[in-house]
CSV table of C-alpha atoms in Angstrom, one decimal:
chain,number,residue,atom,x,y,z
A,1,VAL,CA,-13.2,14.3,3.9
A,2,VAL,CA,-10.9,14.4,0.9
A,3,VAL,CA,-7.1,14.0,1.0
A,4,GLY,CA,-4.4,14.3,-1.7
A,5,ARG,CA,-1.6,16.5,-3.0
A,6,ALA,CA,-1.7,20.1,-4.1
A,7,THR,CA,0.9,22.2,-5.9
A,8,LEU,CA,1.9,25.5,-4.3
A,9,GLU,CA,2.7,28.7,-6.3
A,10,ASP,CA,6.4,28.0,-5.9
A,11,GLY,CA,5.9,24.5,-7.5
A,12,ARG,CA,6.3,22.5,-4.4
A,13,ARG,CA,3.7,19.8,-3.7
A,14,ARG,CA,2.1,19.4,-0.3
A,15,ALA,CA,-0.3,16.9,1.3
A,16,PHE,CA,-3.7,18.3,2.1
A,17,ARG,CA,-7.0,17.5,3.9
A,18,TRP,CA,-10.3,19.0,2.7
A,19,THR,CA,-13.5,19.1,4.6
A,20,LEU,CA,-16.8,20.9,3.9
A,21,ASN,CA,-16.6,22.9,7.1
A,22,SER,CA,-12.8,23.8,7.1
A,23,GLY,CA,-11.9,23.8,3.5
A,24,MET,CA,-8.4,22.8,2.5
A,25,THR,CA,-5.7,22.4,5.2
A,26,ASP,CA,-2.0,22.0,4.5
A,27,LEU,CA,-0.8,18.9,6.4
A,28,GLY,CA,2.9,19.7,6.2
A,29,THR,CA,5.9,17.6,5.2
A,30,ALA,CA,7.3,16.2,8.5
A,31,GLY,CA,10.7,17.7,7.6
A,32,GLU,CA,10.7,16.6,4.0
A,33,ASN,CA,10.7,18.9,0.9
A,34,GLU,CA,7.3,17.7,-0.4
A,35,SER,CA,4.5,15.4,0.7
A,36,ALA,CA,1.4,13.6,-0.5
A,37,ALA,CA,-1.6,12.2,1.4
A,38,LEU,CA,-2.7,8.8,0.1
A,39,SER,CA,-5.4,7.5,2.5
A,40,VAL,CA,-7.7,8.8,5.3
A,41,SER,CA,-9.5,7.1,8.2
A,42,ASP,CA,-13.3,7.1,8.3
A,43,ASP,CA,-13.4,10.0,10.9
A,44,GLY,CA,-11.0,12.1,8.8
A,45,VAL,CA,-8.6,12.5,11.7
A,46,THR,CA,-5.8,10.1,10.6
A,47,VAL,CA,-4.1,10.4,7.2
A,48,SER,CA,-1.3,8.3,5.7
A,49,GLY,CA,1.1,9.1,2.9
A,50,VAL,CA,4.6,10.0,2.0
A,51,GLY,CA,7.2,12.7,2.5
A,52,ILE,CA,9.7,13.3,-0.4
A,53,SER,CA,13.1,14.9,-0.6
A,54,GLY,CA,15.0,14.5,-3.8
A,55,ASN,CA,15.3,10.8,-4.6
A,56,SER,CA,14.3,9.6,-1.1
A,57,SER,CA,10.9,9.3,0.6
A,58,ASN,CA,9.6,8.4,4.1
A,59,PRO,CA,6.2,7.1,5.2
A,60,ILE,CA,4.2,9.8,7.1
A,61,VAL,CA,1.1,9.5,9.4
A,62,TRP,CA,-0.8,12.7,10.3
A,63,ARG,CA,-3.1,12.5,13.3
A,64,GLY,CA,-5.1,15.8,13.4
A,65,GLN,CA,-2.4,18.5,13.3
A,66,THR,CA,0.4,16.2,14.4
A,67,GLU,CA,3.0,14.9,11.8
A,68,ILE,CA,4.6,11.6,12.5
A,69,SER,CA,7.5,10.6,10.2
A,70,VAL,CA,7.9,6.8,10.2
A,71,SER,CA,11.4,5.4,9.7
A,72,ASN,CA,12.1,3.1,6.7
A,73,LEU,CA,13.5,-0.4,7.0
A,74,GLY,CA,17.0,0.8,6.2
A,75,GLY,CA,16.6,2.1,2.7
A,76,ASN,CA,15.7,5.5,1.2
A,77,LEU,CA,12.1,4.9,0.0
A,78,GLY,CA,8.9,4.2,1.8
A,79,TYR,CA,5.2,5.2,1.7
A,80,LEU,CA,1.9,4.2,3.4
A,81,LEU,CA,-0.8,3.6,0.8
A,82,SER,CA,-3.9,2.5,2.7
A,83,LEU,CA,-5.4,2.8,6.2
A,84,THR,CA,-7.9,0.8,8.2
A,85,PRO,CA,-11.2,2.7,8.8
A,86,SER,CA,-10.1,3.4,12.4
A,87,GLY,CA,-6.8,4.7,11.3
A,88,ASP,CA,-4.9,2.4,13.7
A,89,VAL,CA,-3.1,0.4,11.0
A,90,ALA,CA,-1.5,1.6,7.8
A,91,VAL,CA,0.1,-0.5,5.0
A,92,GLY,CA,2.5,0.2,2.2
A,93,ALA,CA,6.1,-0.5,1.3
A,94,SER,CA,9.6,0.4,2.4
A,95,LYS,CA,13.1,-0.4,1.0
A,96,ASN,CA,15.4,-2.3,3.3
A,97,ALA,CA,19.2,-1.9,3.6
A,98,SER,CA,19.7,-4.1,0.5
A,99,ASP,CA,17.6,-1.6,-1.5
A,100,LEU,CA,14.7,-4.0,-2.0
A,101,LEU,CA,11.1,-3.0,-1.6
A,102,ARG,CA,9.3,-4.9,1.2
A,103,PRO,CA,5.7,-5.1,2.3
A,104,VAL,CA,5.0,-3.3,5.5
A,105,TYR,CA,2.4,-2.3,8.0
A,106,ALA,CA,2.6,0.5,10.6
A,107,SER,CA,1.0,0.8,13.9
A,108,GLY,CA,3.2,3.5,15.5
A,109,THR,CA,6.3,1.6,14.2
A,110,LEU,CA,7.0,0.2,10.7
A,111,TYR,CA,7.1,-3.6,10.5
A,112,GLU,CA,7.9,-5.9,7.6
A,113,LEU,CA,5.4,-8.6,6.6
A,114,GLN,CA,7.5,-11.7,6.4
A,115,GLU,CA,7.5,-15.4,5.3
A,116,ILE,CA,6.1,-15.3,1.8
A,117,THR,CA,5.5,-19.0,1.4
A,118,GLY,CA,6.5,-20.4,-2.0
A,119,LEU,CA,8.1,-17.1,-3.2
A,120,PHE,CA,11.7,-18.0,-2.8
A,121,ALA,CA,12.6,-16.2,-6.1
A,122,VAL,CA,10.7,-13.0,-5.2
A,123,ARG,CA,12.9,-10.0,-5.3
A,124,GLU,CA,10.5,-7.3,-4.1
A,125,ALA,CA,6.9,-7.0,-2.7
A,126,TRP,CA,4.6,-4.3,-1.4
A,127,THR,CA,1.3,-4.1,0.5
A,128,GLU,CA,-1.6,-2.5,-1.3
A,129,ALA,CA,-4.6,-3.1,0.9
A,130,THR,CA,-5.9,-4.1,4.4
A,131,SER,CA,-9.1,-5.3,5.8
A,132,ASP,CA,-11.1,-3.2,8.3
A,133,SER,CA,-9.6,-5.0,11.2
A,134,GLY,CA,-6.0,-4.6,10.0
A,135,MET,CA,-5.5,-8.4,10.2
A,136,ARG,CA,-5.7,-9.4,6.5
A,137,PHE,CA,-3.4,-7.9,3.9
A,138,ALA,CA,-2.9,-8.2,0.2
A,139,GLY,CA,-0.3,-6.9,-2.3
A,140,ILE,CA,1.9,-7.5,-5.3
A,141,TRP,CA,5.3,-9.2,-5.6
A,142,ARG,CA,7.9,-8.9,-8.3
A,143,ASP,CA,10.6,-11.5,-9.1
A,144,ALA,CA,14.1,-10.9,-10.6
A,145,SER,CA,12.7,-11.2,-14.2
A,146,GLY,CA,10.1,-8.5,-13.6
A,147,THR,CA,7.1,-10.8,-13.4
A,148,LEU,CA,4.3,-9.6,-11.1
A,149,GLY,CA,2.1,-11.7,-8.9
A,150,ILE,CA,-0.4,-11.4,-6.0
A,151,TRP,CA,0.1,-12.3,-2.4
A,152,GLU,CA,-2.3,-12.4,0.5
A,153,SER,CA,-1.9,-12.7,4.3
A,154,ARG,CA,-4.2,-13.7,7.2
A,155,GLY,CA,-2.1,-12.2,9.9
A,156,PHE,CA,1.4,-10.6,10.0
A,157,ARG,CA,3.7,-13.5,9.2
A,158,ARG,CA,1.7,-15.9,6.9
A,159,LEU,CA,2.0,-14.5,3.4
A,160,ARG,CA,0.8,-16.7,0.6
A,161,ASN,CA,1.4,-16.7,-3.1
A,162,LEU,CA,-1.7,-16.4,-5.3
A,163,GLY,CA,0.3,-16.1,-8.6
A,164,SER,CA,-1.2,-14.1,-11.4
A,165,PHE,CA,-4.0,-16.5,-12.6
A,166,GLY,CA,-2.4,-16.7,-16.0
A,167,TRP,CA,-2.2,-13.0,-16.7
A,168,ASN,CA,1.0,-11.0,-17.4
A,169,HIS,CA,0.5,-7.9,-15.3
A,170,VAL,CA,-1.1,-7.2,-11.9
A,171,VAL,CA,-2.4,-3.7,-11.9
A,172,ARG,CA,-3.9,-3.3,-8.4
A,173,VAL,CA,-5.1,-5.4,-5.4
A,174,GLY,CA,-7.7,-4.8,-2.8
A,175,VAL,CA,-9.3,-6.5,0.2
A,176,SER,CA,-12.9,-6.3,1.3
A,177,GLY,CA,-13.7,-4.7,4.6
A,178,ASN,CA,-14.5,-8.1,6.3
A,179,GLY,CA,-11.3,-9.6,4.9
A,180,HIS,CA,-13.2,-12.4,3.1
A,181,LEU,CA,-12.4,-11.3,-0.5
A,182,VAL,CA,-9.2,-10.4,-2.3
A,183,TYR,CA,-9.7,-8.8,-5.6
A,184,GLY,CA,-8.0,-6.7,-8.3
A,185,ASP,CA,-7.2,-5.8,-11.9
A,186,LEU,CA,-5.1,-7.8,-14.4
A,187,GLU,CA,-3.6,-7.0,-17.8
A,188,ALA,CA,-2.4,-9.2,-20.6
A,189,ALA,CA,1.0,-8.9,-22.4
A,190,ASN,CA,1.4,-5.6,-24.3
A,191,TYR,CA,-1.8,-4.4,-22.5
A,192,THR,CA,-4.0,-6.0,-25.2
A,193,SER,CA,-6.7,-7.0,-22.8
A,194,THR,CA,-7.7,-6.5,-19.2
A,195,GLY,CA,-9.4,-8.7,-16.6
A,196,VAL,CA,-10.3,-8.9,-12.9
A,197,PHE,CA,-9.8,-11.5,-10.2
A,198,TYR,CA,-11.4,-12.3,-6.9
A,199,ARG,CA,-10.7,-15.0,-4.4
A,200,SER,CA,-13.0,-16.0,-1.5
A,201,PRO,CA,-13.8,-19.3,0.4
A,202,ILE,CA,-16.7,-19.8,-2.1
A,203,LEU,CA,-15.5,-18.4,-5.4
A,204,LYS,CA,-11.9,-19.0,-6.3
A,205,ASN,CA,-9.6,-17.7,-9.1
A,206,PRO,CA,-12.0,-17.0,-12.0
A,207,LYS,CA,-10.7,-15.0,-14.9
């Protein structure tokens, strides 16, 4: 199964699902002007992504042929970037009523991941990955100066700051299927060099 975004003849972009047996299927937009599929469950039935209209966007979940538009946290931007293999939990980001991007998970309803310990100066944060069970998350935070760092969570309300391990930019963050490893890509100032990080109970914070 492959999911993504395709451009129609009129220039609009639509989310699609492709399978060997059925070919490409237009997933629709859940009432928005355009859409994009960003992740798919192992069985190919559940897809997560985003619906876009002008300068606003909403998280979308597609289950088979059913479109489910998920309400944001009060702002005008949201998306669901990653799914668990079962498709039961999706993670991503949504802006709140204060126009700040917040880390979220969705299981029917959109919820904010809260209590980022030690991140009192954090302005925004978003979720990038989840473990197979949907009980461990990781993502990126950004403070008022634009500095990026990494956070992880074992559960829905215990977010912890991992910093940036001395690097200037956090590019992406992932979580292993069993939830034991948080990993990702890092970049130095002016993008002069790149590195990777991983954190586990045995190996911690190497550059």
